[in-house]
Amino acid sequence: MATPTGAHSTYNEPIGTGGDREDLSDILFDVSPTETPFITAIKKSKSSATNHEYLTDALEDAAENAFIEGEDAAPVQAASRVRLGNYTQIFKKHAVVTGTQEKVLKGGGIKSEMAYQVARRMKAIKRDAEFAFIGRANPKAVGSESVARELGAFENYLSGDSYQGGSGETKPVGNGGASGSGGTARDLTEPLLKSALEVLWGQSGGNENILGITGSFNRGIVSNFTASSTRYVTTDDKKLVASIDVYDGDFHTLTMTPDRFCDPTALFLVDPEYAAVADLRSLTTKDLAVLGDSTRKELVWETTLEVCNPLAHVQLADLTTV
């Protein structure tokens, strides 16, 4: 059946060229993920110089300790404290909006284009920092008047047993120095995870509750470990539980979380008590000079990563991602 003869329809008044108005929602849907699990979990600290330094100290190994009554003291010199450090990195984003765009009626419930763009760039700069911290291996760099300073990535502090790669790997030198070279790729397995947790317990003890951060593929692999071999349906909402959020191991309780911005070939075992974001300049917004018929703002965040105790973390590197 066709439209009755003589009826005036929406086809006679098409949107854009006719008289009907468009239907544009006042709700704006954000399609970009903005979660930064690593930055959110670790502590917040302050730095007072571009080279942010801190000290670590370790006890000597436990050994037999028995003395005869009245025996003279035989003091043993304690090991020296170790100084670690990282350089602050300047993160920037800019927002430029024309005078016309600021005034016109906008969809999506946006009142001020500049306020909207600034809010968006705040989220974007935080994503950049998450990537700088755990998205790749990156040695710290002091920079110069012509080269930007760069902070050392989390991985570059995990030397020795804190960095566990595949066969043939070369470990990072530690303290934000040179990166290691990758070894043979291997699948993430439960024995591999258990071994890493045992190493973590042996060298640090520390917090019983550990955060596991990895990409989407290896996050799914953990859900297939033996601890989750028995699926169950919760009685309250009849929901099939088919993943591990918390892995209760022999030495630690591991809370797993996927991170879109971390190195997908790595699983980081993080003690949040021993890592921090150390701001030299907190994230701020400032107006820039007006050039023509537009307004400009600059967002600046100068910060660094403080790996307070490298022995409190372990990285499983060289993991397959397919």
XYZ file of N, CA and C in Angstrom, residues 112-253:
426
model
N 29.594 24.785 26.430
C 30.809 25.486 26.035
C 31.727 24.514 25.314
N 32.067 24.846 24.073
C 32.972 23.983 23.310
C 34.350 23.915 23.965
N 34.838 25.046 24.484
C 36.159 25.065 25.098
C 36.191 24.201 26.353
N 35.163 24.319 27.199
C 35.116 23.501 28.414
C 35.080 22.016 28.064
N 34.348 21.681 27.012
C 34.258 20.294 26.585
C 35.612 19.792 26.074
N 36.283 20.596 25.254
C 37.561 20.188 24.704
C 38.631 20.059 25.791
N 38.620 20.948 26.778
C 39.577 20.859 27.882
C 39.359 19.567 28.673
N 38.105 19.233 28.965
C 37.805 18.005 29.706
C 38.265 16.778 28.945
N 38.079 16.803 27.613
C 38.509 15.675 26.797
C 40.027 15.517 26.818
N 40.731 16.623 26.768
C 42.191 16.552 26.721
C 42.793 16.169 28.070
N 42.096 16.456 29.142
C 42.539 15.983 30.453
C 42.547 14.455 30.491
N 41.507 13.852 29.922
C 41.452 12.392 29.863
C 42.536 11.845 28.936
N 42.761 12.541 27.829
C 43.754 12.074 26.856
C 45.162 12.131 27.427
N 45.473 13.166 28.195
C 46.822 13.300 28.744
C 47.082 12.223 29.801
N 46.031 11.817 30.511
C 46.177 10.744 31.494
C 46.427 9.409 30.800
N 45.793 9.204 29.653
C 46.058 7.985 28.880
C 47.493 7.955 28.386
N 48.008 9.111 27.971
C 49.401 9.193 27.523
C 50.360 8.828 28.655
N 50.046 9.280 29.880
C 50.903 8.975 31.023
C 50.860 7.484 31.352
N 49.684 6.869 31.264
C 49.571 5.426 31.514
C 50.449 4.658 30.525
N 50.418 5.069 29.269
C 51.254 4.418 28.256
C 52.737 4.636 28.556
N 53.100 5.843 28.989
C 54.500 6.129 29.305
C 54.988 5.282 30.468
N 54.112 5.011 31.441
C 54.504 4.239 32.618
C 54.662 2.752 32.312
N 53.672 2.151 31.664
C 53.720 0.687 31.483
C 53.400 0.224 30.065
N 53.347 1.156 29.117
C 53.007 0.762 27.753
C 54.177 0.238 26.949
N 55.395 0.500 27.428
C 56.580 0.083 26.660
C 57.801 0.204 27.565
N 58.901 -0.385 27.118
C 60.179 -0.166 27.784
C 60.746 1.150 27.285
N 61.189 2.005 28.213
C 61.726 3.305 27.820
C 62.697 3.802 28.883
N 63.992 3.861 28.581
C 64.958 4.344 29.574
C 64.735 5.827 29.876
N 65.038 6.232 31.106
C 64.924 7.643 31.461
C 65.976 8.439 30.703
N 65.641 9.690 30.393
C 66.556 10.548 29.623
C 66.535 11.946 30.218
N 67.725 12.487 30.494
C 67.834 13.791 31.139
C 67.403 14.917 30.215
N 67.500 14.710 28.894
C 67.104 15.732 27.948
C 68.098 16.869 27.862
N 67.722 17.888 27.119
C 68.571 19.067 26.925
C 67.688 20.221 26.485
N 68.301 21.319 26.110
C 67.518 22.463 25.649
C 66.864 22.206 24.299
N 67.255 21.131 23.638
C 66.657 20.801 22.347
C 66.012 19.418 22.315
N 66.126 18.648 23.420
C 65.567 17.296 23.496
C 64.736 17.181 24.777
N 63.538 16.656 24.666
C 62.645 16.560 25.821
C 63.155 15.544 26.839
N 62.970 15.854 28.133
C 63.226 14.862 29.179
C 62.194 13.752 29.069
N 62.613 12.534 29.421
C 61.678 11.402 29.415
C 61.855 10.597 30.686
N 60.723 10.208 31.262
C 60.761 9.375 32.458
C 61.074 7.932 32.091
N 61.711 7.214 32.998
C 61.952 5.790 32.804
C 60.689 5.005 33.077
N 60.373 4.079 32.200
C 59.157 3.285 32.347
C 59.293 2.268 33.482
N 58.161 1.774 33.937
C 58.107 0.815 35.042
C 59.022 -0.378 34.783
N 58.973 -0.893 33.576
C 59.765 -2.070 33.205
C 61.250 -1.842 33.382
N 61.721 -0.620 33.185
C 63.149 -0.329 33.238
C 63.703 -0.297 34.657
N 62.852 -0.478 35.648
C 63.295 -0.570 37.043
C 63.284 -2.011 37.555
N 62.735 -2.925 36.755
C 62.561 -4.298 37.215
C 63.687 -5.178 36.694
N 64.827 -5.091 37.329
C 65.985 -5.886 36.925
C 66.032 -7.172 37.747
N 67.026 -8.000 37.471
C 67.193 -9.246 38.230
C 65.970 -10.136 38.135
N 65.597 -10.750 39.271
C 64.453 -11.658 39.276
C 63.126 -10.937 39.120
N 63.135 -9.604 39.240
C 61.895 -8.853 39.048
C 61.482 -8.788 37.583
N 62.416 -9.117 36.683
C 62.111 -9.152 35.261
C 62.307 -10.588 34.777
N 61.231 -11.224 34.356
C 61.296 -12.618 33.930
C 60.823 -12.729 32.491
N 61.786 -12.873 31.588
C 61.476 -12.992 30.170
C 61.669 -14.408 29.676
N 61.439 -14.598 28.379
C 61.630 -15.901 27.775
C 63.102 -16.230 27.620
N 63.396 -17.435 27.190
C 64.788 -17.860 27.056
C 65.522 -16.955 26.081
N 66.757 -16.596 26.466
C 67.566 -15.733 25.634
C 67.372 -14.253 25.886
N 66.525 -13.914 26.837
C 66.277 -12.490 27.095
C 67.461 -11.850 27.816
N 67.567 -10.535 27.656
C 68.533 -9.725 28.394
C 67.761 -8.802 29.310
N 68.081 -8.809 30.588
C 67.312 -8.047 31.561
C 67.650 -6.563 31.501
N 66.692 -5.692 31.853
C 67.011 -4.266 32.001
C 68.068 -4.077 33.092
N 68.799 -2.981 33.026
C 69.867 -2.753 34.008
C 69.324 -2.226 35.323
N 68.077 -1.782 35.344
C 67.493 -1.254 36.569
C 67.684 0.242 36.716
N 67.009 0.819 37.711
C 67.069 2.259 38.009
C 66.752 3.112 36.788
N 65.824 2.630 35.963
C 65.404 3.399 34.798
C 66.392 3.409 33.663
N 67.428 2.557 33.726
C 68.455 2.529 32.698
C 68.050 1.749 31.473
N 69.040 1.254 30.748
C 68.808 0.615 29.459
C 67.819 -0.536 29.548
N 67.022 -0.664 28.510
C 66.052 -1.747 28.426
C 66.734 -3.063 28.115
N 66.066 -4.147 28.446
C 66.554 -5.460 28.062
C 66.128 -5.771 26.634
N 66.582 -6.887 26.137
C 66.151 -7.347 24.815
C 65.257 -8.556 25.000
N 64.221 -8.617 24.188
C 63.224 -9.661 24.336
C 63.768 -11.052 24.108
N 63.179 -12.017 24.805
C 63.538 -13.413 24.623
C 62.500 -14.119 23.777
N 62.529 -15.433 23.829
C 61.585 -16.244 23.058
C 60.186 -16.106 23.640
N 59.220 -15.834 22.768
C 57.837 -15.687 23.228
C 57.326 -17.004 23.799
N 56.540 -16.922 24.882
C 55.975 -18.134 25.493
C 54.566 -17.832 25.970
N 53.757 -18.888 26.083
C 52.391 -18.744 26.553
C 52.372 -18.488 28.059
N 51.424 -17.696 28.499
C 51.201 -17.508 29.926
C 50.531 -18.758 30.471
N 51.136 -19.361 31.490
C 50.583 -20.558 32.110
C 50.454 -20.340 33.609
N 49.660 -21.176 34.241
C 49.492 -21.059 35.689
C 50.783 -21.357 36.446
N 51.555 -22.386 36.063
C 52.844 -22.587 36.739
C 53.776 -21.391 36.608
N 53.751 -20.725 35.459
C 54.578 -19.544 35.255
C 54.156 -18.432 36.214
N 52.855 -18.245 36.366
C 52.353 -17.227 37.289
C 52.679 -17.582 38.731
N 52.509 -18.846 39.096
C 52.815 -19.272 40.462
C 54.281 -19.064 40.793
N 55.142 -19.366 39.835
C 56.581 -19.183 40.048
C 56.915 -17.714 40.262
N 56.295 -16.834 39.471
C 56.549 -15.403 39.606
C 56.072 -14.883 40.958
N 54.928 -15.363 41.421
C 54.411 -14.950 42.726
C 55.309 -15.448 43.855
N 55.882 -16.623 43.675
C 56.808 -17.140 44.683
C 58.082 -16.293 44.741
N 58.575 -15.901 43.562
C 59.748 -15.020 43.516
C 59.431 -13.701 44.211
N 58.261 -13.162 43.934
C 57.857 -11.891 44.538
C 57.816 -11.991 46.055
N 57.261 -13.057 46.560
C 57.188 -13.271 48.004
C 58.582 -13.430 48.600
N 59.447 -14.152 47.911
C 60.776 -14.423 48.430
C 61.664 -13.198 48.511
N 61.504 -12.265 47.580
C 62.414 -11.124 47.557
C 61.841 -9.875 48.232
N 60.527 -9.874 48.474
C 59.965 -8.666 49.038
C 59.001 -8.919 50.176
N 58.235 -10.013 50.126
C 57.184 -10.176 51.136
C 56.148 -9.112 50.906
N 56.228 -8.067 51.720
C 55.392 -6.888 51.492
C 53.913 -7.164 51.601
N 53.182 -6.534 50.736
C 51.726 -6.576 50.765
C 51.211 -7.928 50.267
N 50.252 -8.474 50.980
C 49.655 -9.735 50.542
C 48.822 -9.537 49.287
N 48.243 -8.347 49.145
C 47.359 -8.063 48.022
C 48.143 -7.422 46.882
N 48.193 -8.113 45.754
C 48.963 -7.700 44.596
C 48.017 -7.441 43.432
N 48.356 -6.457 42.615
C 47.563 -6.129 41.439
C 48.218 -6.734 40.204
N 47.446 -7.481 39.428
C 47.930 -8.042 38.172
C 47.408 -7.218 37.004
N 48.307 -6.623 36.219
C 47.920 -5.779 35.097
C 48.453 -6.379 33.810
N 47.576 -6.567 32.840
C 47.981 -7.141 31.563
C 46.986 -6.732 30.499
N 47.272 -7.089 29.241
C 46.367 -6.779 28.144
C 45.185 -7.722 28.106
N 44.318 -7.505 27.147
C 43.062 -8.250 27.093
C 43.276 -9.745 26.851
N 44.233 -10.094 25.982
C 44.422 -11.505 25.649
C 44.856 -12.312 26.872
N 45.906 -11.865 27.537
C 46.414 -12.622 28.680
C 45.528 -12.482 29.916
N 44.714 -11.420 29.958
C 43.703 -11.357 31.021
C 42.726 -12.518 30.866
N 42.364 -12.817 29.613
C 41.475 -13.942 29.356
C 42.127 -15.282 29.651
N 43.437 -15.383 29.429
C 44.149 -16.634 29.713
C 44.057 -16.975 31.195
N 44.193 -15.986 32.065
C 44.138 -16.227 33.512
C 42.796 -16.828 33.909
N 41.741 -16.463 33.208
C 40.416 -16.986 33.528
C 40.281 -18.471 33.230
N 41.223 -19.038 32.487
C 41.191 -20.464 32.165
C 42.104 -21.292 33.056
N 42.702 -20.671 34.058
C 43.566 -21.415 34.969
C 42.748 -22.374 35.824
N 43.439 -23.295 36.465
C 42.788 -24.345 37.237
C 41.837 -23.790 38.285
N 42.201 -22.677 38.883
C 41.378 -22.116 39.949
C 39.976 -21.782 39.469
N 39.810 -21.634 38.151
C 38.480 -21.311 37.634
C 37.902 -22.453 36.800
N 38.448 -23.666 36.974
C 37.989 -24.778 36.150
C 36.550 -25.160 36.465
N 36.101 -24.877 37.667
C 34.714 -25.139 38.045
C 33.927 -23.841 37.934
N 33.080 -23.746 36.931
C 32.235 -22.573 36.778
C 31.022 -22.733 37.699
N 30.463 -21.633 38.112
C 29.301 -21.722 38.982
C 28.344 -20.583 38.668
N 27.115 -20.757 39.076
C 26.088 -19.756 38.869
C 25.738 -19.162 40.211
N 25.828 -17.833 40.343
C 25.491 -17.194 41.601
C 23.994 -17.316 41.854
N 23.651 -17.527 43.096
C 22.240 -17.762 43.428
C 21.433 -16.474 43.463
N 22.100 -15.329 43.618
C 21.341 -14.087 43.743
C 20.860 -13.550 42.400
N 21.701 -13.630 41.394
C 21.290 -13.064 40.103
C 21.370 -14.071 38.953
N 21.628 -15.352 39.273
C 21.679 -16.412 38.260
C 22.667 -16.080 37.149
N 23.813 -15.560 37.555
C 24.833 -15.165 36.592
C 25.931 -16.220 36.524
N 26.283 -16.646 35.311
C 27.365 -17.610 35.142
C 28.698 -16.882 35.311
N 29.470 -17.317 36.284
C 30.764 -16.707 36.543
C 31.828 -17.495 35.793
N 32.464 -16.876 34.818
C 33.402 -17.592 33.949
C 34.763 -16.911 33.885
N 35.086 -16.082 34.863
C 36.383 -15.417 34.852
C 36.897 -15.250 36.265
N 38.219 -15.109 36.364
C 38.853 -14.852 37.653
C 39.118 -13.362 37.784
N 38.524 -12.759 38.788
C 38.882 -11.387 39.122
C 39.950 -11.385 40.206
N 39.878 -12.374 41.089
C 40.842 -12.494 42.184
C 41.428 -13.899 42.158
N 42.745 -13.999 42.045
C 43.449 -15.283 42.053
C 44.090 -15.435 43.421
N 43.608 -16.387 44.194
C 44.101 -16.611 45.559
C 45.194 -17.661 45.508
N 46.451 -17.184 45.488
C 47.590 -18.087 45.381
C 48.161 -18.477 46.733
N 49.280 -19.202 46.709
C 49.915 -19.657 47.942
C 50.547 -18.514 48.721
N 50.924 -17.437 48.033
C 51.686 -16.380 48.688
C 50.991 -15.018 48.650
N 50.165 -14.806 47.631
C 49.510 -13.512 47.494
C 48.081 -13.697 46.996
N 47.272 -12.699 47.262
C 45.968 -12.591 46.625
C 46.112 -11.622 45.470
